[in-house]
Amino acid sequence: MNVRTTGAERFFAPCPRGLESALAAELTALDAADVKPTDGGVAFAGPLTLAYAANLESRLASRVLWRVGGGGYRDERDLNALARSVPWGSHFHADRKIRVDVAATRSPLKSLEFATLTVKDAVCDRFRDEQGRRPSVDKRLPDVRIHAYLTDREATLYLDTSGEPLFKRGWRRDTEEAPLRENLAAGLIALAGWRPGTAFLDPMCGSGTIAIEAAMIAADRAPGLARSFGFQKLAWFDGPAWQRLKQKARDRVRPPPAEPSIHASDRHAAAVAKTRANAAAAQVEGFLRVEQADALSRPAPAASGVLIANPPYGVRLEDRERIAAMYPAWGDALKARYAGWTAWLFSGDPDLPKKFGLMAERRIPLWNGAIECRLYAYRIVSGRLPG
Ligand SMILES: C[S@@+](CC[C@H](N)C(=O)[O-])C[C@H]1O[C@@H](n2cnc3c(N)ncnc32)[C@H](O)[C@@H]1O
């Protein structure tokens, strides 16, 4: 097997839209070169080993894709030739199970399904020509994921170094509801500018995603410490180098403080239990104080701090009415008890600011999947707000 050693591989890390600049800063801190945020992700360059660090350390990326080929194309035939020109056999073994995904913006190709088949066939044909055998396809549990991204004129081929998406940190057991994705939760914290040392509260914590991400930051716990990655199935995977990097990350994990300054609460006992169980699974329970409380009546846990919440957004009409009635009371409660705090509310409800009755200082557009949301920032002062 041919192990590539060039120091200038090209990567692309997709992320929730709205987090591109924050992700660019994160990748720059990991020594990535040529860091270029674009819509929905960040392009960057570096040695192959940068893929280890980016997967292990990025709190914001959804995946880390390694560019293995690409160029201009006009039709399926060009796409086939491009995909066939990649030396797949030097990147992974023929006994690996593969999955191909194609995404496109303004592609002239009529069918993405057919484009997917075209890429898959090209990969398998190249293997058969060179080795007399070909990888099999497994859409559910692939060893190796191949991504093709098509624009109007360019096709880019990537090998996915992440495998399962990076918001899966490897600790979540409970998946019955739809909690925030971990990288979006980490993105809210990055946009709010919260750093350990400042008090933190999520008073509507649900399963605890945001507070657990804050606790992982306070613990300096790498988000990928508890999981495996796609690059472990690629030919250039260097097990000892990876183990050394992981050990370094393990060694820097901080012990929990005597008195946690990260707080999470929810009015439902089931949510509190879930948050506790998830914090324990993420190995950060000592960084977090979890309580059952109503956000409208709970006192502030410190004289100043950062509150981040993803309040409920009712789908059914009666829920919407009940929730709409809660906001003005919550706004009043914050003014009465949280002077000195900054509250950041993440919501897909465009009417939230009207209901809340406070003047948002910032409104940051951010996508939760396909749903356009906003992160609203409120500086809480007692009585009426300025402006
Ligand atoms: C959209 S969920 C939060 C999901 C959470 N961000 C996660 O990732 O799991 C909203 C949460 O707010 C809680 N909630 C609603 N009204 C509340 C109130 N007045 N006080 C405290 N919690 C409340 C609900 O119980 C629910 O768990």
PDB file of C-alpha atoms in Angstrom, residues 39-278:
ATOM      1  CA  ASP A  39     -21.293  28.469   2.728  1.00  0.00           C
ATOM      2  CA  GLY A  40     -21.888  25.377   4.887  1.00  0.00           C
ATOM      3  CA  GLY A  41     -18.285  24.507   5.711  1.00  0.00           C
ATOM      4  CA  VAL A  42     -14.605  25.340   5.720  1.00  0.00           C
ATOM      5  CA  ALA A  43     -11.888  24.322   3.252  1.00  0.00           C
ATOM      6  CA  PHE A  44      -8.415  23.869   4.685  1.00  0.00           C
ATOM      7  CA  ALA A  45      -5.075  22.202   4.020  1.00  0.00           C
ATOM      8  CA  GLY A  46      -2.403  20.349   5.937  1.00  0.00           C
ATOM      9  CA  PRO A  47      -0.755  16.977   6.379  1.00  0.00           C
ATOM     10  CA  LEU A  48      -2.895  13.829   6.571  1.00  0.00           C
ATOM     11  CA  THR A  49      -2.303  13.690  10.317  1.00  0.00           C
ATOM     12  CA  LEU A  50      -4.279  16.939  10.583  1.00  0.00           C
ATOM     13  CA  ALA A  51      -7.354  14.770   9.886  1.00  0.00           C
ATOM     14  CA  TYR A  52      -6.683  12.944  13.179  1.00  0.00           C
ATOM     15  CA  ALA A  53      -6.528  16.192  15.140  1.00  0.00           C
ATOM     16  CA  ALA A  54      -9.500  17.822  13.363  1.00  0.00           C
ATOM     17  CA  ASN A  55     -11.723  14.785  13.995  1.00  0.00           C
ATOM     18  CA  LEU A  56     -10.617  14.445  17.592  1.00  0.00           C
ATOM     19  CA  GLU A  57     -10.732  18.136  18.529  1.00  0.00           C
ATOM     20  CA  SER A  58     -13.323  19.944  16.411  1.00  0.00           C
ATOM     21  CA  ARG A  59     -16.469  20.722  18.385  1.00  0.00           C
ATOM     22  CA  LEU A  60     -18.138  22.404  15.388  1.00  0.00           C
ATOM     23  CA  ALA A  61     -17.434  20.356  12.249  1.00  0.00           C
ATOM     24  CA  SER A  62     -19.992  17.793  11.064  1.00  0.00           C
ATOM     25  CA  ARG A  63     -17.360  15.795   9.181  1.00  0.00           C
ATOM     26  CA  VAL A  64     -13.805  16.080   7.899  1.00  0.00           C
ATOM     27  CA  LEU A  65     -13.590  15.183   4.214  1.00  0.00           C
ATOM     28  CA  TRP A  66     -10.272  14.510   2.491  1.00  0.00           C
ATOM     29  CA  ARG A  67     -10.138  15.622  -1.144  1.00  0.00           C
ATOM     30  CA  VAL A  68      -8.893  12.756  -3.334  1.00  0.00           C
ATOM     31  CA  GLY A  69      -9.841  13.990  -6.790  1.00  0.00           C
ATOM     32  CA  GLY A  70     -11.985  16.194  -8.903  1.00  0.00           C
ATOM     33  CA  GLY A  71     -12.118  18.567 -11.821  1.00  0.00           C
ATOM     34  CA  GLY A  72     -14.407  19.960 -14.491  1.00  0.00           C
ATOM     35  CA  TYR A  73     -17.298  17.844 -15.777  1.00  0.00           C
ATOM     36  CA  ARG A  74     -20.345  18.206 -17.983  1.00  0.00           C
ATOM     37  CA  ASP A  75     -22.079  14.842 -17.879  1.00  0.00           C
ATOM     38  CA  GLU A  76     -22.094  11.376 -16.301  1.00  0.00           C
ATOM     39  CA  ARG A  77     -19.318  10.208 -18.584  1.00  0.00           C
ATOM     40  CA  ASP A  78     -16.986  12.947 -17.308  1.00  0.00           C
ATOM     41  CA  LEU A  79     -17.969  12.121 -13.729  1.00  0.00           C
ATOM     42  CA  ASN A  80     -17.175   8.460 -14.333  1.00  0.00           C
ATOM     43  CA  ALA A  81     -13.748   9.344 -15.794  1.00  0.00           C
ATOM     44  CA  LEU A  82     -12.968  11.656 -12.856  1.00  0.00           C
ATOM     45  CA  ALA A  83     -13.941   9.006 -10.309  1.00  0.00           C
ATOM     46  CA  ARG A  84     -11.947   6.358 -12.198  1.00  0.00           C
ATOM     47  CA  SER A  85      -8.815   8.509 -12.161  1.00  0.00           C
ATOM     48  CA  VAL A  86      -8.586   8.318  -8.351  1.00  0.00           C
ATOM     49  CA  PRO A  87      -6.199   5.559  -7.102  1.00  0.00           C
ATOM     50  CA  TRP A  88      -8.819   4.144  -4.707  1.00  0.00           C
ATOM     51  CA  GLY A  89      -6.810   0.960  -4.233  1.00  0.00           C
ATOM     52  CA  SER A  90      -4.000   2.897  -2.557  1.00  0.00           C
ATOM     53  CA  HIS A  91      -6.477   4.567  -0.187  1.00  0.00           C
ATOM     54  CA  PHE A  92      -8.336   1.501   1.139  1.00  0.00           C
ATOM     55  CA  HIS A  93      -8.531  -2.305   0.813  1.00  0.00           C
ATOM     56  CA  ALA A  94     -10.903  -4.049  -1.589  1.00  0.00           C
ATOM     57  CA  ASP A  95     -12.472  -5.915   1.346  1.00  0.00           C
ATOM     58  CA  ARG A  96     -13.812  -2.673   2.835  1.00  0.00           C
ATOM     59  CA  LYS A  97     -17.540  -2.007   2.486  1.00  0.00           C
ATOM     60  CA  ILE A  98     -18.258   1.325   0.848  1.00  0.00           C
ATOM     61  CA  ARG A  99     -21.025   3.856   0.633  1.00  0.00           C
ATOM     62  CA  VAL A 100     -21.209   6.694  -1.891  1.00  0.00           C
ATOM     63  CA  ASP A 101     -23.097   9.942  -1.308  1.00  0.00           C
ATOM     64  CA  VAL A 102     -23.525  12.693  -3.849  1.00  0.00           C
ATOM     65  CA  ALA A 103     -24.561  16.254  -3.043  1.00  0.00           C
ATOM     66  CA  ALA A 104     -25.066  18.922  -5.670  1.00  0.00           C
ATOM     67  CA  THR A 105     -25.790  22.582  -6.185  1.00  0.00           C
ATOM     68  CA  ARG A 106     -26.811  23.625  -9.698  1.00  0.00           C
ATOM     69  CA  SER A 107     -25.478  20.394 -11.225  1.00  0.00           C
ATOM     70  CA  PRO A 108     -26.453  19.829 -14.878  1.00  0.00           C
ATOM     71  CA  LEU A 109     -26.962  16.110 -14.101  1.00  0.00           C
ATOM     72  CA  LYS A 110     -30.599  15.058 -14.057  1.00  0.00           C
ATOM     73  CA  SER A 111     -30.449  12.353 -11.416  1.00  0.00           C
ATOM     74  CA  LEU A 112     -28.358  12.377  -8.246  1.00  0.00           C
ATOM     75  CA  GLU A 113     -29.198   8.722  -7.824  1.00  0.00           C
ATOM     76  CA  PHE A 114     -27.664   7.952 -11.194  1.00  0.00           C
ATOM     77  CA  ALA A 115     -24.642  10.138 -10.354  1.00  0.00           C
ATOM     78  CA  THR A 116     -24.191   8.089  -7.162  1.00  0.00           C
ATOM     79  CA  LEU A 117     -24.266   4.842  -9.167  1.00  0.00           C
ATOM     80  CA  THR A 118     -21.812   6.328 -11.659  1.00  0.00           C
ATOM     81  CA  VAL A 119     -19.281   7.111  -8.914  1.00  0.00           C
ATOM     82  CA  LYS A 120     -19.802   3.737  -7.231  1.00  0.00           C
ATOM     83  CA  ASP A 121     -19.278   1.881 -10.533  1.00  0.00           C
ATOM     84  CA  ALA A 122     -16.137   3.879 -11.308  1.00  0.00           C
ATOM     85  CA  VAL A 123     -14.649   3.051  -7.888  1.00  0.00           C
ATOM     86  CA  CYS A 124     -15.463  -0.656  -8.261  1.00  0.00           C
ATOM     87  CA  ASP A 125     -14.234  -0.798 -11.886  1.00  0.00           C
ATOM     88  CA  ARG A 126     -10.910   0.743 -10.924  1.00  0.00           C
ATOM     89  CA  PHE A 127     -10.466  -1.831  -8.166  1.00  0.00           C
ATOM     90  CA  ARG A 128     -11.430  -4.719 -10.510  1.00  0.00           C
ATOM     91  CA  ASP A 129      -9.041  -3.530 -13.227  1.00  0.00           C
ATOM     92  CA  GLU A 130      -6.132  -3.262 -10.810  1.00  0.00           C
ATOM     93  CA  GLN A 131      -6.765  -6.021  -8.306  1.00  0.00           C
ATOM     94  CA  GLY A 132      -9.326  -8.354  -9.876  1.00  0.00           C
ATOM     95  CA  ARG A 133     -11.716  -7.764  -6.948  1.00  0.00           C
ATOM     96  CA  ARG A 134     -13.905  -4.920  -5.821  1.00  0.00           C
ATOM     97  CA  PRO A 135     -15.362  -3.556  -2.578  1.00  0.00           C
ATOM     98  CA  SER A 136     -18.986  -4.331  -1.759  1.00  0.00           C
ATOM     99  CA  VAL A 137     -21.577  -1.707  -0.962  1.00  0.00           C
ATOM    100  CA  ASP A 138     -23.102  -1.352   2.509  1.00  0.00           C
ATOM    101  CA  LYS A 139     -25.251   1.725   2.950  1.00  0.00           C
ATOM    102  CA  ARG A 140     -26.041   1.103   6.606  1.00  0.00           C
ATOM    103  CA  LEU A 141     -22.664   0.228   8.098  1.00  0.00           C
ATOM    104  CA  PRO A 142     -19.985   1.184   5.584  1.00  0.00           C
ATOM    105  CA  ASP A 143     -16.270   1.052   6.444  1.00  0.00           C
ATOM    106  CA  VAL A 144     -15.456   3.762   3.921  1.00  0.00           C
ATOM    107  CA  ARG A 145     -17.643   6.661   2.842  1.00  0.00           C
ATOM    108  CA  ILE A 146     -17.037   8.403  -0.447  1.00  0.00           C
ATOM    109  CA  HIS A 147     -18.589  11.805  -1.058  1.00  0.00           C
ATOM    110  CA  ALA A 148     -18.933  13.544  -4.387  1.00  0.00           C
ATOM    111  CA  TYR A 149     -19.856  17.205  -4.432  1.00  0.00           C
ATOM    112  CA  LEU A 150     -21.098  18.597  -7.716  1.00  0.00           C
ATOM    113  CA  THR A 151     -21.436  22.247  -8.688  1.00  0.00           C
ATOM    114  CA  ASP A 152     -22.492  23.534 -12.114  1.00  0.00           C
ATOM    115  CA  ARG A 153     -19.053  22.714 -13.559  1.00  0.00           C
ATOM    116  CA  GLU A 154     -16.851  21.068 -10.945  1.00  0.00           C
ATOM    117  CA  ALA A 155     -17.011  17.646  -9.340  1.00  0.00           C
ATOM    118  CA  THR A 156     -14.969  17.014  -6.188  1.00  0.00           C
ATOM    119  CA  LEU A 157     -14.366  13.580  -4.727  1.00  0.00           C
ATOM    120  CA  TYR A 158     -13.722  13.086  -1.039  1.00  0.00           C
ATOM    121  CA  LEU A 159     -12.966  10.257   1.331  1.00  0.00           C
ATOM    122  CA  ASP A 160     -14.732  10.803   4.623  1.00  0.00           C
ATOM    123  CA  THR A 161     -12.195  10.657   7.460  1.00  0.00           C
ATOM    124  CA  SER A 162     -14.948  10.914  10.117  1.00  0.00           C
ATOM    125  CA  GLY A 163     -17.261   7.966   9.434  1.00  0.00           C
ATOM    126  CA  GLU A 164     -20.241   8.642  11.670  1.00  0.00           C
ATOM    127  CA  PRO A 165     -20.893  12.412  11.738  1.00  0.00           C
ATOM    128  CA  LEU A 166     -18.891  14.278  14.363  1.00  0.00           C
ATOM    129  CA  PHE A 167     -21.893  15.528  16.322  1.00  0.00           C
ATOM    130  CA  LYS A 168     -22.097  11.929  17.502  1.00  0.00           C
ATOM    131  CA  ARG A 169     -19.632  12.203  20.351  1.00  0.00           C
ATOM    132  CA  GLY A 170     -20.035   8.572  21.328  1.00  0.00           C
ATOM    133  CA  TRP A 171     -21.735   9.115  24.675  1.00  0.00           C
ATOM    134  CA  ARG A 172     -25.413   9.584  23.849  1.00  0.00           C
ATOM    135  CA  ARG A 173     -27.572   6.542  24.637  1.00  0.00           C
ATOM    136  CA  ASP A 174     -30.982   8.128  24.693  1.00  0.00           C
ATOM    137  CA  THR A 175     -32.236   8.957  21.223  1.00  0.00           C
ATOM    138  CA  GLU A 176     -36.008   8.872  21.557  1.00  0.00           C
ATOM    139  CA  GLU A 177     -36.427  12.673  21.222  1.00  0.00           C
ATOM    140  CA  ALA A 178     -34.811  15.140  18.851  1.00  0.00           C
ATOM    141  CA  PRO A 179     -32.262  17.006  20.935  1.00  0.00           C
ATOM    142  CA  LEU A 180     -29.928  19.610  19.434  1.00  0.00           C
ATOM    143  CA  ARG A 181     -26.964  18.196  17.603  1.00  0.00           C
ATOM    144  CA  GLU A 182     -23.843  18.433  19.705  1.00  0.00           C
ATOM    145  CA  ASN A 183     -21.893  20.522  17.176  1.00  0.00           C
ATOM    146  CA  LEU A 184     -24.750  23.008  16.925  1.00  0.00           C
ATOM    147  CA  ALA A 185     -24.895  23.199  20.738  1.00  0.00           C
ATOM    148  CA  ALA A 186     -21.115  23.800  20.796  1.00  0.00           C
ATOM    149  CA  GLY A 187     -21.669  26.445  18.097  1.00  0.00           C
ATOM    150  CA  LEU A 188     -24.151  28.336  20.304  1.00  0.00           C
ATOM    151  CA  ILE A 189     -21.507  28.396  23.044  1.00  0.00           C
ATOM    152  CA  ALA A 190     -18.819  29.598  20.590  1.00  0.00           C
ATOM    153  CA  LEU A 191     -21.073  32.359  19.226  1.00  0.00           C
ATOM    154  CA  ALA A 192     -22.014  33.432  22.755  1.00  0.00           C
ATOM    155  CA  GLY A 193     -18.284  33.642  23.527  1.00  0.00           C
ATOM    156  CA  TRP A 194     -18.654  31.688  26.781  1.00  0.00           C
ATOM    157  CA  ARG A 195     -15.393  30.562  28.326  1.00  0.00           C
ATOM    158  CA  PRO A 196     -14.815  28.465  31.468  1.00  0.00           C
ATOM    159  CA  GLY A 197     -14.497  30.691  34.516  1.00  0.00           C
ATOM    160  CA  THR A 198     -17.780  32.459  33.734  1.00  0.00           C
ATOM    161  CA  ALA A 199     -20.983  31.011  35.207  1.00  0.00           C
ATOM    162  CA  PHE A 200     -23.159  29.143  32.687  1.00  0.00           C
ATOM    163  CA  LEU A 201     -26.823  28.177  32.815  1.00  0.00           C
ATOM    164  CA  ASP A 202     -29.227  26.352  30.519  1.00  0.00           C
ATOM    165  CA  PRO A 203     -32.552  26.642  32.395  1.00  0.00           C
ATOM    166  CA  MET A 204     -34.470  24.575  29.763  1.00  0.00           C
ATOM    167  CA  CYS A 205     -31.876  21.870  29.322  1.00  0.00           C
ATOM    168  CA  GLY A 206     -33.954  18.982  27.896  1.00  0.00           C
ATOM    169  CA  SER A 207     -31.445  16.137  27.584  1.00  0.00           C
ATOM    170  CA  GLY A 208     -28.617  18.530  28.502  1.00  0.00           C
ATOM    171  CA  THR A 209     -26.816  18.862  25.169  1.00  0.00           C
ATOM    172  CA  ILE A 210     -25.729  22.520  25.537  1.00  0.00           C
ATOM    173  CA  ALA A 211     -24.635  22.270  29.174  1.00  0.00           C
ATOM    174  CA  ILE A 212     -22.754  19.018  28.503  1.00  0.00           C
ATOM    175  CA  GLU A 213     -20.861  20.688  25.632  1.00  0.00           C
ATOM    176  CA  ALA A 214     -19.982  23.543  28.035  1.00  0.00           C
ATOM    177  CA  ALA A 215     -18.818  20.958  30.587  1.00  0.00           C
ATOM    178  CA  MET A 216     -16.644  19.225  27.955  1.00  0.00           C
ATOM    179  CA  ILE A 217     -15.022  22.608  27.196  1.00  0.00           C
ATOM    180  CA  ALA A 218     -14.461  23.271  30.922  1.00  0.00           C
ATOM    181  CA  ALA A 219     -12.942  19.785  31.302  1.00  0.00           C
ATOM    182  CA  ASP A 220     -10.786  20.400  28.193  1.00  0.00           C
ATOM    183  CA  ARG A 221     -12.105  17.026  27.078  1.00  0.00           C
ATOM    184  CA  ALA A 222     -11.638  16.453  23.330  1.00  0.00           C
ATOM    185  CA  PRO A 223     -15.087  15.797  21.813  1.00  0.00           C
ATOM    186  CA  GLY A 224     -13.871  12.716  19.908  1.00  0.00           C
ATOM    187  CA  LEU A 225     -12.184  10.933  22.793  1.00  0.00           C
ATOM    188  CA  ALA A 226     -14.993   8.359  23.182  1.00  0.00           C
ATOM    189  CA  ARG A 227     -15.467   7.266  19.564  1.00  0.00           C
ATOM    190  CA  SER A 228     -13.810   5.797  16.493  1.00  0.00           C
ATOM    191  CA  PHE A 229     -13.349   7.465  13.085  1.00  0.00           C
ATOM    192  CA  GLY A 230     -13.467   6.650   9.390  1.00  0.00           C
ATOM    193  CA  PHE A 231      -9.738   7.276   8.929  1.00  0.00           C
ATOM    194  CA  GLN A 232      -9.056   4.162  11.026  1.00  0.00           C
ATOM    195  CA  LYS A 233     -10.214   2.131   7.992  1.00  0.00           C
ATOM    196  CA  LEU A 234      -8.007   3.951   5.485  1.00  0.00           C
ATOM    197  CA  ALA A 235      -4.666   2.645   4.212  1.00  0.00           C
ATOM    198  CA  TRP A 236      -2.564   5.460   5.693  1.00  0.00           C
ATOM    199  CA  PHE A 237      -3.926   4.983   9.195  1.00  0.00           C
ATOM    200  CA  ASP A 238      -1.015   4.957  11.615  1.00  0.00           C
ATOM    201  CA  GLY A 239      -2.312   3.287  14.793  1.00  0.00           C
ATOM    202  CA  PRO A 240       0.591   4.200  17.115  1.00  0.00           C
ATOM    203  CA  ALA A 241       0.567   7.876  15.997  1.00  0.00           C
ATOM    204  CA  TRP A 242      -3.195   8.013  16.615  1.00  0.00           C
ATOM    205  CA  GLN A 243      -2.845   6.401  20.052  1.00  0.00           C
ATOM    206  CA  ARG A 244      -0.173   8.965  20.991  1.00  0.00           C
ATOM    207  CA  LEU A 245      -2.425  11.850  19.956  1.00  0.00           C
ATOM    208  CA  LYS A 246      -5.357  10.396  21.925  1.00  0.00           C
ATOM    209  CA  GLN A 247      -3.194   9.811  24.985  1.00  0.00           C
ATOM    210  CA  LYS A 248      -2.088  13.469  24.923  1.00  0.00           C
ATOM    211  CA  ALA A 249      -5.745  14.503  24.769  1.00  0.00           C
ATOM    212  CA  ARG A 250      -6.575  12.169  27.683  1.00  0.00           C
ATOM    213  CA  ASP A 251      -3.687  13.524  29.746  1.00  0.00           C
ATOM    214  CA  ARG A 252      -4.882  17.106  29.539  1.00  0.00           C
ATOM    215  CA  VAL A 253      -8.440  16.399  30.810  1.00  0.00           C
ATOM    216  CA  ARG A 254      -8.973  18.507  33.937  1.00  0.00           C
ATOM    217  CA  PRO A 255     -10.363  17.172  37.216  1.00  0.00           C
ATOM    218  CA  PRO A 256     -13.799  18.529  38.179  1.00  0.00           C
ATOM    219  CA  PRO A 257     -13.905  21.655  40.365  1.00  0.00           C
ATOM    220  CA  ALA A 258     -15.029  21.643  44.009  1.00  0.00           C
ATOM    221  CA  GLU A 259     -17.949  23.873  43.060  1.00  0.00           C
ATOM    222  CA  PRO A 260     -19.284  23.574  39.470  1.00  0.00           C
ATOM    223  CA  SER A 261     -20.089  26.856  37.725  1.00  0.00           C
ATOM    224  CA  ILE A 262     -22.040  25.175  34.905  1.00  0.00           C
ATOM    225  CA  HIS A 263     -25.728  24.788  35.723  1.00  0.00           C
ATOM    226  CA  ALA A 264     -28.558  23.015  33.924  1.00  0.00           C
ATOM    227  CA  SER A 265     -32.201  22.746  34.893  1.00  0.00           C
ATOM    228  CA  ASP A 266     -35.535  21.768  33.438  1.00  0.00           C
ATOM    229  CA  ARG A 267     -38.994  21.713  34.913  1.00  0.00           C
ATOM    230  CA  HIS A 268     -39.469  18.053  33.981  1.00  0.00           C
ATOM    231  CA  ALA A 269     -37.976  15.364  36.203  1.00  0.00           C
ATOM    232  CA  ALA A 270     -37.432  13.099  33.169  1.00  0.00           C
ATOM    233  CA  ALA A 271     -35.288  15.762  31.459  1.00  0.00           C
ATOM    234  CA  VAL A 272     -33.236  16.235  34.627  1.00  0.00           C
ATOM    235  CA  ALA A 273     -32.652  12.465  34.861  1.00  0.00           C
ATOM    236  CA  LYS A 274     -31.662  12.330  31.194  1.00  0.00           C
ATOM    237  CA  THR A 275     -29.235  15.227  31.567  1.00  0.00           C
ATOM    238  CA  ARG A 276     -27.602  13.557  34.578  1.00  0.00           C
ATOM    239  CA  ALA A 277     -27.306  10.223  32.745  1.00  0.00           C
ATOM    240  CA  ASN A 278     -25.900  11.894  29.626  1.00  0.00           C
TER     241      ASN A 278
END
